[in-house]
PDB file of C-alpha atoms in Angstrom:
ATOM      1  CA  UNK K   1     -34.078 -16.417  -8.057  1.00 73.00           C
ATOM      2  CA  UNK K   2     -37.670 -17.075  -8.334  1.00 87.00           C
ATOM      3  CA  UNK K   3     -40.377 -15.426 -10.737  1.00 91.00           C
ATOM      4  CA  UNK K   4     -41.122 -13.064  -7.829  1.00 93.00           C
ATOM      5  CA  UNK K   5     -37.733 -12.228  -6.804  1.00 95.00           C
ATOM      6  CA  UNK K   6     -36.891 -11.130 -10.048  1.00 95.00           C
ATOM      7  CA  UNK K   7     -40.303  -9.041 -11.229  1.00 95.00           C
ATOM      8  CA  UNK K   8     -39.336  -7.392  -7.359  1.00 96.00           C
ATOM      9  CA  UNK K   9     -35.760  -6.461  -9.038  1.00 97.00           C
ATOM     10  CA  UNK K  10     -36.962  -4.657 -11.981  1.00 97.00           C
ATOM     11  CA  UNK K  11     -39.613  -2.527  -9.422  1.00 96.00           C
ATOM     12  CA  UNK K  12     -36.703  -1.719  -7.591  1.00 98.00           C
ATOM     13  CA  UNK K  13     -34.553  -0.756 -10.025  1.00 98.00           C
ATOM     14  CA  UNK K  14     -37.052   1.272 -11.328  1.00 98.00           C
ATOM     15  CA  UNK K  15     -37.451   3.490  -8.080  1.00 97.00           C
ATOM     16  CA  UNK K  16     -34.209   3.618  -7.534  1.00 97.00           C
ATOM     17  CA  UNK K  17     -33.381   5.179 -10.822  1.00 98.00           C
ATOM     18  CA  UNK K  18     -35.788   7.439 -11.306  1.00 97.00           C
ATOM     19  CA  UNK K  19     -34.787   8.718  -7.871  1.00 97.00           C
ATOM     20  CA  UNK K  20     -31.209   8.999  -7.910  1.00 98.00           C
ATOM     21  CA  UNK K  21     -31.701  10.803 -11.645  1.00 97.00           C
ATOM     22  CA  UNK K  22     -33.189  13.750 -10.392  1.00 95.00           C
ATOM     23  CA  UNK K  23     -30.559  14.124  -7.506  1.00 97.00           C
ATOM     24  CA  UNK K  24     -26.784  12.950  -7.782  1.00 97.00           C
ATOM     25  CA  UNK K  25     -27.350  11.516 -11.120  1.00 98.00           C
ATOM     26  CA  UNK K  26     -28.177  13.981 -13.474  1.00 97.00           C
ATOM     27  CA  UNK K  27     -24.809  15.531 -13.850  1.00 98.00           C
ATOM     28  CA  UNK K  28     -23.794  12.271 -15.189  1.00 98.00           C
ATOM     29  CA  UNK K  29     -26.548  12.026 -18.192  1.00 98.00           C
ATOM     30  CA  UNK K  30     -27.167  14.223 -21.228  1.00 98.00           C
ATOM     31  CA  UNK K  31     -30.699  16.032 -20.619  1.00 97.00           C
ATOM     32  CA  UNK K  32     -32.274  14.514 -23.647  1.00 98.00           C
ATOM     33  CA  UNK K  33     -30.976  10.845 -22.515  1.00 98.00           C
ATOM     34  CA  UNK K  34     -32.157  11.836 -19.249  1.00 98.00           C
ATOM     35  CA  UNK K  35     -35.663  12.497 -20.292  1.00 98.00           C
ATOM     36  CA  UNK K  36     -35.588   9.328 -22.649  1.00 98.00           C
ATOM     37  CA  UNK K  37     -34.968   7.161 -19.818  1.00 98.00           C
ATOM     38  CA  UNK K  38     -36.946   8.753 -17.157  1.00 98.00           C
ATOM     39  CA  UNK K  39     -39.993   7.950 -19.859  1.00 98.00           C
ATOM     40  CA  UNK K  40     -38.974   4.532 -20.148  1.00 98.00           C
ATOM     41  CA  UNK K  41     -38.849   3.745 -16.281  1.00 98.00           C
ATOM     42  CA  UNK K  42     -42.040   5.339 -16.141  1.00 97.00           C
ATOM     43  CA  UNK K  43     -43.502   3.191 -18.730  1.00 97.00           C
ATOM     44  CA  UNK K  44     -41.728  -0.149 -17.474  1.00 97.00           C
ATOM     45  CA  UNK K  45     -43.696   0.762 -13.976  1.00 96.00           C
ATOM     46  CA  UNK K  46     -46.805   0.678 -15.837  1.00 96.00           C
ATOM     47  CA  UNK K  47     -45.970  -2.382 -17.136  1.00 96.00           C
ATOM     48  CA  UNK K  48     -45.645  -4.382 -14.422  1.00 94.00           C
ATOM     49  CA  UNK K  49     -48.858  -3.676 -13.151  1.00 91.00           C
ATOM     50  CA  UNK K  50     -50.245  -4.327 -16.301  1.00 92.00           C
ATOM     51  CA  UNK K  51     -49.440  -6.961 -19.132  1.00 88.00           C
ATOM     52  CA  UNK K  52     -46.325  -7.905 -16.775  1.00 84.00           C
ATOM     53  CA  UNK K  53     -47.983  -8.125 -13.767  1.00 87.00           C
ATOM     54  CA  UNK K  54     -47.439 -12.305 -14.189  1.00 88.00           C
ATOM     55  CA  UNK K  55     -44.902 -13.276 -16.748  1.00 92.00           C
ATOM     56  CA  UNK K  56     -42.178 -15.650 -16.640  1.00 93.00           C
ATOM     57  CA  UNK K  57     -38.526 -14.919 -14.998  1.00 93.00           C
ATOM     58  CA  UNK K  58     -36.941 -14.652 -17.958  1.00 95.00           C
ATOM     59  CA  UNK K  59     -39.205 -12.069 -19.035  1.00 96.00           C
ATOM     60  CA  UNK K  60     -38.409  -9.795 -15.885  1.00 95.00           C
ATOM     61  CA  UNK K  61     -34.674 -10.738 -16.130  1.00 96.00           C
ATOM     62  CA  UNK K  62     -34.458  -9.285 -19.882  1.00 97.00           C
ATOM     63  CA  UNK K  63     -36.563  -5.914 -18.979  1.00 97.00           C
ATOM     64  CA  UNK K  64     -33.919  -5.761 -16.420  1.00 97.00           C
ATOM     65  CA  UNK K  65     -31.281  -6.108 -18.118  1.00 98.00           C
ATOM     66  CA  UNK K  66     -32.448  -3.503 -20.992  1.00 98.00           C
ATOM     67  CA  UNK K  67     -33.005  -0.677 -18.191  1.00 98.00           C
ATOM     68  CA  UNK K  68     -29.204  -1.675 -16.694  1.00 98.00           C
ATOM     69  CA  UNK K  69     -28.272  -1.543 -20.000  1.00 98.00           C
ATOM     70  CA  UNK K  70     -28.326   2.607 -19.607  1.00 98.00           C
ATOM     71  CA  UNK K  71     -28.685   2.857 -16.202  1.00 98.00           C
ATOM     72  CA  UNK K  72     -25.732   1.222 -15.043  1.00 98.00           C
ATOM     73  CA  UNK K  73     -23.400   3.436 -17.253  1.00 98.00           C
ATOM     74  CA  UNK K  74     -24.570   6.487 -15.484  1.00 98.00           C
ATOM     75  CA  UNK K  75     -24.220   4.993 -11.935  1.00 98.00           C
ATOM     76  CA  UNK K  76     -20.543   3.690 -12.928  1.00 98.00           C
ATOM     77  CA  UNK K  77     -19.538   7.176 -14.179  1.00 98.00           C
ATOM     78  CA  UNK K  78     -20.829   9.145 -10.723  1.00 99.00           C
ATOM     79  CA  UNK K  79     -18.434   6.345  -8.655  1.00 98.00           C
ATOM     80  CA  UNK K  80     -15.676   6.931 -10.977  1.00 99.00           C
ATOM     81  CA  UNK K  81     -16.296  10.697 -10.541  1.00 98.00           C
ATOM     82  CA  UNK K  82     -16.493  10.306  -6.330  1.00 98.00           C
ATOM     83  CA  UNK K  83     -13.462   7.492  -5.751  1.00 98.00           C
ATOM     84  CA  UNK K  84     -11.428   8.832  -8.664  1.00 98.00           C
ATOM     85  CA  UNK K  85      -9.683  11.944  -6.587  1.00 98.00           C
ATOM     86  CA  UNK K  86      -8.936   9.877  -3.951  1.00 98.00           C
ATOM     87  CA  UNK K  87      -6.645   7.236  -6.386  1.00 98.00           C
ATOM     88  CA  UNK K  88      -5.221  10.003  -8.081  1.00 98.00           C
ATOM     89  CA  UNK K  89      -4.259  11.617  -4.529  1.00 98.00           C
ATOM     90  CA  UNK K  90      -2.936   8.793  -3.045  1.00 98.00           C
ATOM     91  CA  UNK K  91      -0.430   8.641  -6.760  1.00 98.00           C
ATOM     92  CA  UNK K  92       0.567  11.462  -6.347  1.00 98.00           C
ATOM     93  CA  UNK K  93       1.369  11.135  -2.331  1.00 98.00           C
ATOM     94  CA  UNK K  94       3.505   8.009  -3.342  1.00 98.00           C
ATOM     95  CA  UNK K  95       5.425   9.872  -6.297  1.00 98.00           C
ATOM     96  CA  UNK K  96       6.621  13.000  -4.089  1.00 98.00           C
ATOM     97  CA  UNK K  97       7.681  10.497  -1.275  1.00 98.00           C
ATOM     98  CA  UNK K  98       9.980   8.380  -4.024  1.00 98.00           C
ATOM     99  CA  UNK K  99      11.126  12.126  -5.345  1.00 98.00           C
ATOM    100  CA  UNK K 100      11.965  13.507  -2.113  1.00 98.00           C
ATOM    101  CA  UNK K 101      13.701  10.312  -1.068  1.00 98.00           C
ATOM    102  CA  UNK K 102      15.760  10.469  -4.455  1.00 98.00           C
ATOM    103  CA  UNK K 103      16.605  14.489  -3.951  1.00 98.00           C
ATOM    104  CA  UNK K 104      17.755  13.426  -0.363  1.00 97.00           C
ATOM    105  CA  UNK K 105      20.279  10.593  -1.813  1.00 97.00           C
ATOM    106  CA  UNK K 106      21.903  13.083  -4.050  1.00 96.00           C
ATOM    107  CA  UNK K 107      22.230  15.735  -1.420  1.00 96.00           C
ATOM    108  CA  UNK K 108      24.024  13.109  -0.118  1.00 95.00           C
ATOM    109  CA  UNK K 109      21.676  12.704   3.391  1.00 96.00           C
ATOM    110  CA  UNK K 110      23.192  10.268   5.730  1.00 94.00           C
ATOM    111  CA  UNK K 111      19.536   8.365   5.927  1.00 95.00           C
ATOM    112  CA  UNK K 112      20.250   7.033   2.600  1.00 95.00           C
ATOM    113  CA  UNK K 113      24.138   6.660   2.291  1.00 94.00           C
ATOM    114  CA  UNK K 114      23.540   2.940   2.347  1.00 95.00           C
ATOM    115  CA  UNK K 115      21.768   3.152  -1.206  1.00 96.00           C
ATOM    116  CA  UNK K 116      23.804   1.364  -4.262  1.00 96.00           C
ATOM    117  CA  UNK K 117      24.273   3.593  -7.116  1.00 97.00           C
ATOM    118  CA  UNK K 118      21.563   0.993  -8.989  1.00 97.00           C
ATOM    119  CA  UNK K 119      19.391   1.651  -6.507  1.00 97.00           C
ATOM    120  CA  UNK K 120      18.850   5.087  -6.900  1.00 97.00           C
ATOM    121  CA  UNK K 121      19.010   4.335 -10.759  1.00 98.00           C
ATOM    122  CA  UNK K 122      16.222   1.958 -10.605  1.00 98.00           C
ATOM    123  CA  UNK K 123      13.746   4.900  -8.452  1.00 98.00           C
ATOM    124  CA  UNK K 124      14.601   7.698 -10.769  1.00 98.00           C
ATOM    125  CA  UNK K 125      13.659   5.356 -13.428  1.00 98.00           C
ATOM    126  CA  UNK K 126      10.167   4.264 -11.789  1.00 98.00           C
ATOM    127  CA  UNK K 127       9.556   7.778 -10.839  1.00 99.00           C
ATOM    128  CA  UNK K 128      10.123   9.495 -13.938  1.00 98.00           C
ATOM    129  CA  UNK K 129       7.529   6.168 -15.725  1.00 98.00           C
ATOM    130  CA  UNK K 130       4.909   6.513 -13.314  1.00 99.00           C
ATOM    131  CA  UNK K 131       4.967  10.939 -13.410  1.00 98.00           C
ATOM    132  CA  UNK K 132       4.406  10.819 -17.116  1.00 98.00           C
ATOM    133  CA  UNK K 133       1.428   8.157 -17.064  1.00 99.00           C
ATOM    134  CA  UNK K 134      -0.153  10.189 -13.966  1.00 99.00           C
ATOM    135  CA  UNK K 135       0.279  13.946 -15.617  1.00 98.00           C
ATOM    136  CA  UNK K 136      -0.859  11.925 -18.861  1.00 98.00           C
ATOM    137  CA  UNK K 137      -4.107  10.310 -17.594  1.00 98.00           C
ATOM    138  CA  UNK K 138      -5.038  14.316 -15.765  1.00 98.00           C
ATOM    139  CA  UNK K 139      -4.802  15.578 -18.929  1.00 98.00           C
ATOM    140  CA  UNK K 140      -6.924  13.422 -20.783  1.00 98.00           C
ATOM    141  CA  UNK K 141      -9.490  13.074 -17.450  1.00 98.00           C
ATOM    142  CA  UNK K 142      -9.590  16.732 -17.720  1.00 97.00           C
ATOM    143  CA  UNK K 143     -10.953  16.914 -21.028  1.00 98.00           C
ATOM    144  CA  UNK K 144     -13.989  14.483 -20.267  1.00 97.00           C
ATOM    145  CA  UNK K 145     -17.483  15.335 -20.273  1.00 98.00           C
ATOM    146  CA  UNK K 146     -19.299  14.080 -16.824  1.00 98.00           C
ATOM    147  CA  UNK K 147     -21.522  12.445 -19.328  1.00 98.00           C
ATOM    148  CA  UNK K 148     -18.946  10.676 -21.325  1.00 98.00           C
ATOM    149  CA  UNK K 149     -16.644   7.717 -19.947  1.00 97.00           C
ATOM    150  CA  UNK K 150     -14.136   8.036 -17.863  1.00 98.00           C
ATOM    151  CA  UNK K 151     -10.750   8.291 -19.929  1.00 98.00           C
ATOM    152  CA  UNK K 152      -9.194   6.173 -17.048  1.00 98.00           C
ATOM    153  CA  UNK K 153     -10.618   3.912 -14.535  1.00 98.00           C
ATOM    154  CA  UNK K 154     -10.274   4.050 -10.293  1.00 99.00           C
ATOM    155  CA  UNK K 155      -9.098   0.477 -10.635  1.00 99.00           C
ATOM    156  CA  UNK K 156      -6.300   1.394 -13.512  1.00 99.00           C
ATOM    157  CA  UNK K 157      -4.892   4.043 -11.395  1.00 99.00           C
ATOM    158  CA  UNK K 158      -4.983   1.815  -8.242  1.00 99.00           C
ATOM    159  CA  UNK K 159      -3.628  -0.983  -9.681  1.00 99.00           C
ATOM    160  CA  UNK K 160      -0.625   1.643 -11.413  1.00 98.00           C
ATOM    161  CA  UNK K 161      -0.274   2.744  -7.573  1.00 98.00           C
ATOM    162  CA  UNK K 162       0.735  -0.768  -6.482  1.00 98.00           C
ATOM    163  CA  UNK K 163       2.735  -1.386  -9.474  1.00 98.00           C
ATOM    164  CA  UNK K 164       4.846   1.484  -8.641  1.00 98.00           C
ATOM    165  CA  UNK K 165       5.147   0.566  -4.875  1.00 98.00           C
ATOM    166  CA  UNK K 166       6.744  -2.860  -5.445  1.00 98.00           C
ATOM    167  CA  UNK K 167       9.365  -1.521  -7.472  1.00 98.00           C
ATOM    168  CA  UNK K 168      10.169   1.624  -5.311  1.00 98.00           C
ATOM    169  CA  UNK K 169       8.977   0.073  -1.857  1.00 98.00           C
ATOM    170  CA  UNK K 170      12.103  -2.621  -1.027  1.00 98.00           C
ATOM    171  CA  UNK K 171      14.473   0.390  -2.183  1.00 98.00           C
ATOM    172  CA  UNK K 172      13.053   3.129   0.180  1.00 97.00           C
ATOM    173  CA  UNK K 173      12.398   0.749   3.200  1.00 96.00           C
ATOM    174  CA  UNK K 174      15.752  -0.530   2.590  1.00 95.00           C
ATOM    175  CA  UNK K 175      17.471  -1.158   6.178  1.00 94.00           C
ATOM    176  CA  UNK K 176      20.885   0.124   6.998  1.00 90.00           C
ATOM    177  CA  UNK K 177      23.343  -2.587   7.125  1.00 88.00           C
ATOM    178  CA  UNK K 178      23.775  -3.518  10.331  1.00 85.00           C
ATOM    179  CA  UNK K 179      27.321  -1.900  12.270  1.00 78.00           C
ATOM    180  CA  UNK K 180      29.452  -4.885  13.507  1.00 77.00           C
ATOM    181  CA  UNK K 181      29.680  -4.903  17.194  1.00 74.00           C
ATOM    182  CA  UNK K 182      33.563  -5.264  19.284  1.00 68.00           C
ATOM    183  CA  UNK K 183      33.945  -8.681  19.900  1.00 65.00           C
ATOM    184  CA  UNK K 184      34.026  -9.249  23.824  1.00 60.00           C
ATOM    185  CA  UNK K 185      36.020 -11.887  25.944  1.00 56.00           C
ATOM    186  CA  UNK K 186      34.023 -14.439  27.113  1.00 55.00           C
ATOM    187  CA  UNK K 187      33.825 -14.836  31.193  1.00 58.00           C
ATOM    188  CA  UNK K 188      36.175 -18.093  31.546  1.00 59.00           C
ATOM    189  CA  UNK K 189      38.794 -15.887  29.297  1.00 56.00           C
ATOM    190  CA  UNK K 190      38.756 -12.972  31.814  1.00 55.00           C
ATOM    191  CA  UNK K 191      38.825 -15.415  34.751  1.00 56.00           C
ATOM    192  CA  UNK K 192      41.784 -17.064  33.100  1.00 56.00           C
ATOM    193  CA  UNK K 193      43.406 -13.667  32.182  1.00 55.00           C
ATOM    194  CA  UNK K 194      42.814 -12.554  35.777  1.00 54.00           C
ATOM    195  CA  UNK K 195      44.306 -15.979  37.264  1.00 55.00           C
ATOM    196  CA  UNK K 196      47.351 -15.211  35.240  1.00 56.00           C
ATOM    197  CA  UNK K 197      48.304 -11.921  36.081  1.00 54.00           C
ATOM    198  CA  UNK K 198      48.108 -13.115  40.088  1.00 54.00           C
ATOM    199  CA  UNK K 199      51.320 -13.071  42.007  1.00 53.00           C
ATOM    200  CA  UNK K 200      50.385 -16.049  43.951  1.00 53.00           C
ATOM    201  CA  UNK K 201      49.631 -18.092  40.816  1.00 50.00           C
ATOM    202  CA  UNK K 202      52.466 -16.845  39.341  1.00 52.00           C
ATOM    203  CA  UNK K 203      55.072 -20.486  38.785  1.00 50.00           C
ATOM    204  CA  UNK K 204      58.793 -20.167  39.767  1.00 52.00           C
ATOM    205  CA  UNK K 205      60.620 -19.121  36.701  1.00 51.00           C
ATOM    206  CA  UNK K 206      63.677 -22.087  35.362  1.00 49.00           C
ATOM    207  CA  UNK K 207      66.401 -22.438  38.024  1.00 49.00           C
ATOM    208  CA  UNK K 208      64.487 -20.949  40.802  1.00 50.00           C
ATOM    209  CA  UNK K 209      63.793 -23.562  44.048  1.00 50.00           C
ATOM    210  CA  UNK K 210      61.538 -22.812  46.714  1.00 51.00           C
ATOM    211  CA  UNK K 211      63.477 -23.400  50.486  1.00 48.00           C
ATOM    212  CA  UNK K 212      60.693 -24.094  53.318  1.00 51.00           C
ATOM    213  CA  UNK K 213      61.719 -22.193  55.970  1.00 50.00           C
ATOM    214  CA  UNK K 214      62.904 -23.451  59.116  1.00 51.00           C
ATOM    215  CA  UNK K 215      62.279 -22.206  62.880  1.00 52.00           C
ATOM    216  CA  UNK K 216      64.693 -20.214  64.256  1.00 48.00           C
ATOM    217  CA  UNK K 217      66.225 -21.940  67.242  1.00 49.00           C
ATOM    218  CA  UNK K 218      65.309 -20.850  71.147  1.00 50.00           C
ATOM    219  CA  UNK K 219      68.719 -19.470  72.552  1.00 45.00           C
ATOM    220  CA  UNK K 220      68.289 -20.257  76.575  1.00 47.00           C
ATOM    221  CA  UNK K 221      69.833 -18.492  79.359  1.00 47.00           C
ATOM    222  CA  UNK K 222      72.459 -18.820  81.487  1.00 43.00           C
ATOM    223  CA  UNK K 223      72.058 -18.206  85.324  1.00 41.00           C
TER     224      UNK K 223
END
């Protein structure tokens, strides 16, 4: 990043600020704050056009940073607000799938007869972890201010989700075992089976001996 580039990102950030603080924003910022650091944008305008119209890099990199330095706070706790539902949602989806699965095994449904009794053991267990951490983190979400930090973070509860799908996933997408199938003659048996129940393959038994017949003889007559 050049000296240009970087007097061009402190301008920016400057509009872009001020902008977003008068519309999504400002639930996210105490009115006084709000005020405070409108004033300051506003003054760090004037600036560049001013004394800071042609400083060094590191001089525009540092007023940057200082105006992040609040900014950025506010911008993090409006995504938290926005993506946060959606996490929490998609927890909650994941634990009533696990706890209807579990309610179905000890009604004893067929679909998951094939579950060992450690099985089930090791989902009520997951289930009962991951419930008390999700009703836990509502609670103390639902005492935050907008304008304070979140009490936890869209990443924490994503990253909770996926710790609590490789333990229960492999036990509710556990396949049936496999029924074992009649075992079936092979084609040469049959043909042999066939062959042997034939009369005409059928051997003479011990003692019996096959006489070739002989032609009858022509009786002629007599005048």
């Amino acid at each position: 990043m050049d000296k240009a580039d970087a007097k061009n990102a402190v301008e920016e950030y400057v509009y872009d600020l001020r902008n977003r603080l008068s519309n999504e924003l400002e639930k996210f910022i105490k009115k006084q704050d709000c005020t405070e650091f409108v004033n300051l944008l506003n003054s760090t305008e004037t600036w560049l056009y001013d004394e800071g119209d042609d400083l060094s890099k590191e001089v525009y990199q540092e007023k940057l940073r200082q105006l992040k330095n609040i900014g950025d706070p506010v911008i993090e706790r409006y995504r938290e607000y926005t993506e946060r539902p959606a996490a929490f949602q998609r927890l909650n989806e994941m634990l009533n799938t696990a706890k209807n699965a579990f309610s179905a095994y000890m009604s004893k449904n067929e679909k998951y007869s094939h579950w060992e009794p450690s099985d089930a053991e090791k989902l009520r267990k997951a289930i009962d972890e991951k419930e008390r951490w999700y009703q836990q983190q509502m609670a103390a979400q639902s005492r935050r201010a907008l304008t304070e930090p979140p009490a936890v973070f869209v990443h924490q509860i994503v990253l909770e989700a996926q710790m609590f799908e490789s333990v229960v996933g492999p036990i509710l997408n556990k396949p049936k075992p496999t029924p074992k199938k009649k075992k079936e003659s092979a084609p040469n048996e049959k043909k042999e089976s066939a062959k042997e129940a034939s009369p005409e393959s059928k051997a003479p038994t011990a003692g019996e001996q096959q006489v070739p017949s002989e032609p009858v003889p022509k009786v002629e007559e007599v005048d």
